[in-house]
Amino acid sequence: MTNSHDPLGWHGTTILCVRRDGQVAMAGDGQVSMGATVVKNNARKVRRIAGGKVLAGFAGATADAFTLLERLEAKLERFPDQLERACVELAKDWRTDRYLRRLEALLAVADANRSLLLTGNGDVLEPEDSIIGIGSGGNYALAAARGLMTVEGISAEEVARRSMKIAADICVYTNGNFVLETL
């Protein structure tokens, strides 16, 4: 995701969430770039929240994403085991709060039952194909995952791993240093 208000031109996130056969896998690459320069190779953009019951990945401004993740965790404490409700409440705040609406990030979140994409426009989207791709390389990973979902016998984790490798081979803002979490 490119922050249009960022004069430094920070780029570099690929987050992929895949759900298959009762397993959900979320992967994020480790690259952060500024213009044509790689600033960091091992950023951790995928994490477990809510006592390990929810996977969350982010694209966009890091401080903004951390603020949103903290708010989401608070919503999950208020509405335990209700990921959709917590996300809708966060999206309402994100859309209406003067401070929050200036935050530029996207969140991909998943629990044992649902995978959701949250945006600053107030969107809480559940993809019909159970795959979410966000960030600079998100569309590459998404396309690869959709293709790999047609292959029988590979797990969500393997689809995510292979898709991230494909994205890293194509997108200059994606590296092969992944963090991969599963539920």
Coordinates of C-alpha atoms in Angstrom, one line a residue:
M1 CA 0.0 0.0 0.0
T2 CA 1.4 3.4 -0.9
N3 CA 0.6 6.3 1.3
S4 CA -0.1 9.1 -1.1
H5 CA 0.6 11.6 1.7
D6 CA 4.0 10.2 2.4
P7 CA 6.8 12.2 0.7
L8 CA 9.3 9.5 1.5
G9 CA 7.6 6.9 -0.7
W10 CA 7.5 4.1 1.8
H11 CA 6.5 0.8 0.2
G12 CA 6.7 -2.8 0.9
T13 CA 4.1 -5.1 2.3
T14 CA 2.6 -8.3 1.1
I15 CA 0.0 -9.9 3.4
L16 CA -1.9 -13.0 2.4
C17 CA -4.6 -14.9 4.3
V18 CA -5.9 -18.3 3.0
R19 CA -8.6 -20.5 4.4
R20 CA -8.9 -24.1 3.4
D21 CA -10.2 -27.4 4.9
G22 CA -10.7 -25.9 8.4
Q23 CA -7.2 -24.3 8.5
V24 CA -6.4 -20.6 8.1
A25 CA -2.9 -19.4 7.3
M26 CA -1.7 -15.8 7.2
A27 CA 1.7 -14.8 5.8
G28 CA 3.5 -11.5 5.6
D29 CA 6.8 -10.7 4.0
G30 CA 9.5 -8.8 5.9
Q31 CA 10.5 -6.1 3.5
V32 CA 10.1 -2.3 4.1
S33 CA 11.4 -0.1 1.3
M34 CA 11.9 3.6 1.0
G35 CA 11.9 4.5 -2.7
A36 CA 14.3 2.2 -4.4
T37 CA 16.1 1.3 -1.1
V38 CA 15.3 -1.7 1.1
V39 CA 15.3 -0.3 4.7
K40 CA 14.5 -3.5 6.5
N41 CA 14.3 -7.2 5.6
N42 CA 12.6 -8.7 8.7
A43 CA 9.6 -6.6 9.7
R44 CA 6.9 -8.6 11.4
K45 CA 3.6 -7.7 9.8
V46 CA 1.6 -10.7 10.9
R47 CA 0.8 -11.4 14.5
R48 CA -1.4 -13.3 16.9
I49 CA -3.8 -11.2 19.0
A50 CA -6.7 -11.9 21.4
G51 CA -4.8 -14.6 23.3
G52 CA -3.6 -16.3 20.1
K53 CA -7.2 -16.8 18.7
V54 CA -7.0 -14.2 16.0
L55 CA -4.4 -13.7 13.3
A56 CA -3.8 -10.1 12.1
G57 CA -1.8 -8.7 9.3
F58 CA -1.3 -5.1 8.2
A59 CA -0.3 -3.0 5.3
G60 CA 0.3 0.7 5.3
A61 CA 1.8 3.1 7.8
T62 CA 3.2 1.0 10.7
A63 CA 2.3 3.3 13.5
D64 CA -1.2 3.6 12.1
A65 CA -1.5 -0.2 11.9
F66 CA -0.3 -0.7 15.4
T67 CA -2.9 1.9 16.7
L68 CA -5.6 0.0 14.8
L69 CA -4.4 -3.4 16.1
E70 CA -4.5 -2.1 19.7
R71 CA -8.0 -0.8 19.1
L72 CA -9.1 -4.1 17.6
E73 CA -7.7 -6.0 20.6
A74 CA -9.7 -3.7 22.9
K75 CA -12.8 -4.4 20.9
L76 CA -12.1 -8.2 21.1
E77 CA -11.8 -7.9 24.8
R78 CA -15.2 -6.2 24.9
F79 CA -16.7 -8.7 22.4
P80 CA -14.8 -12.0 23.1
D81 CA -15.1 -14.6 20.3
Q82 CA -17.0 -12.2 18.1
L83 CA -14.5 -11.2 15.5
E84 CA -17.1 -9.8 13.1
R85 CA -18.7 -7.6 15.8
A86 CA -15.4 -6.3 17.0
C87 CA -14.3 -5.5 13.4
V88 CA -17.6 -3.7 12.7
E89 CA -17.2 -1.6 15.9
L90 CA -13.6 -0.8 15.0
A91 CA -14.6 0.2 11.4
K92 CA -17.3 2.5 12.8
D93 CA -14.8 4.2 15.0
W94 CA -12.2 4.3 12.3
R95 CA -14.7 6.0 9.9
T96 CA -16.2 8.5 12.4
D97 CA -13.4 9.4 14.8
R98 CA -11.5 12.5 13.7
Y99 CA -8.1 11.1 14.8
L100 CA -8.7 7.5 13.5
R101 CA -10.0 8.4 10.1
R102 CA -6.6 9.9 9.3
L103 CA -4.9 6.6 9.8
E104 CA -3.7 4.9 6.6
A105 CA -3.6 1.2 6.8
L106 CA -5.4 -2.0 5.9
L107 CA -6.0 -4.9 8.2
A108 CA -6.5 -8.6 7.4
V109 CA -7.8 -10.5 10.3
A110 CA -8.9 -14.1 10.8
D111 CA -10.1 -16.4 13.5
A112 CA -11.1 -20.1 13.3
N113 CA -14.3 -19.2 11.5
R114 CA -13.9 -16.0 9.5
S115 CA -11.5 -14.0 7.4
L116 CA -12.1 -10.3 7.2
L117 CA -10.6 -7.2 5.5
L118 CA -10.9 -3.9 7.3
T119 CA -10.4 -0.5 5.6
G120 CA -10.5 3.1 6.7
N121 CA -13.6 3.6 4.5
G122 CA -15.6 1.7 7.0
D123 CA -15.5 -1.6 5.1
V124 CA -15.5 -5.0 6.8
L125 CA -15.3 -7.4 3.9
E126 CA -15.4 -11.2 3.9
P127 CA -14.1 -12.6 0.7
E128 CA -16.2 -15.2 -1.0
D129 CA -13.2 -17.3 -2.0
S130 CA -11.6 -17.2 1.5
I131 CA -8.5 -15.4 0.3
I132 CA -7.3 -11.9 1.2
G133 CA -4.3 -10.2 -0.3
I134 CA -3.2 -6.7 0.7
G135 CA -0.2 -4.5 0.3
S136 CA 2.1 -3.7 -2.6
G137 CA 2.4 -7.4 -3.5
G138 CA -1.0 -8.4 -2.3
N139 CA -2.5 -8.8 -5.8
Y140 CA 0.4 -11.1 -6.9
A141 CA 0.0 -13.3 -3.8
L142 CA -3.8 -13.3 -4.2
A143 CA -3.6 -14.4 -7.8
A144 CA -1.2 -17.1 -7.0
A145 CA -3.3 -18.4 -4.1
R146 CA -6.4 -18.5 -6.3
G147 CA -4.5 -20.6 -8.8
L148 CA -3.1 -22.9 -6.1
M149 CA -6.5 -23.4 -4.5
T150 CA -7.4 -25.5 -7.6
V151 CA -4.7 -28.0 -6.7
E152 CA -6.0 -30.8 -4.5
G153 CA -4.2 -32.0 -1.4
I154 CA -2.3 -28.9 -0.4
S155 CA -3.0 -27.2 2.9
A156 CA -3.8 -23.5 3.5
E157 CA -0.3 -23.2 4.9
E158 CA 1.3 -24.6 1.8
V159 CA -0.9 -22.4 -0.5
A160 CA 0.2 -19.3 1.5
R161 CA 3.8 -20.3 1.5
R162 CA 3.9 -21.0 -2.3
S163 CA 1.9 -17.9 -3.1
M164 CA 4.2 -15.7 -1.1
K165 CA 7.2 -17.1 -2.9
I166 CA 5.6 -16.3 -6.3
A167 CA 4.8 -12.8 -5.1
A168 CA 8.4 -12.3 -3.9
D169 CA 9.7 -13.5 -7.3
I170 CA 7.5 -10.9 -9.1
C171 CA 7.1 -7.8 -6.8
V172 CA 10.1 -5.7 -6.0
Y173 CA 8.5 -4.6 -2.8
T174 CA 8.1 -8.2 -1.5
N175 CA 10.9 -10.3 -0.1
G176 CA 11.2 -14.0 0.6
N177 CA 11.5 -13.5 4.4
F178 CA 8.0 -14.5 5.5
V179 CA 6.2 -14.8 8.8
L180 CA 3.5 -17.4 8.6
E181 CA 1.0 -18.2 11.3
T182 CA -1.8 -20.8 11.2
L183 CA -5.0 -21.5 13.2

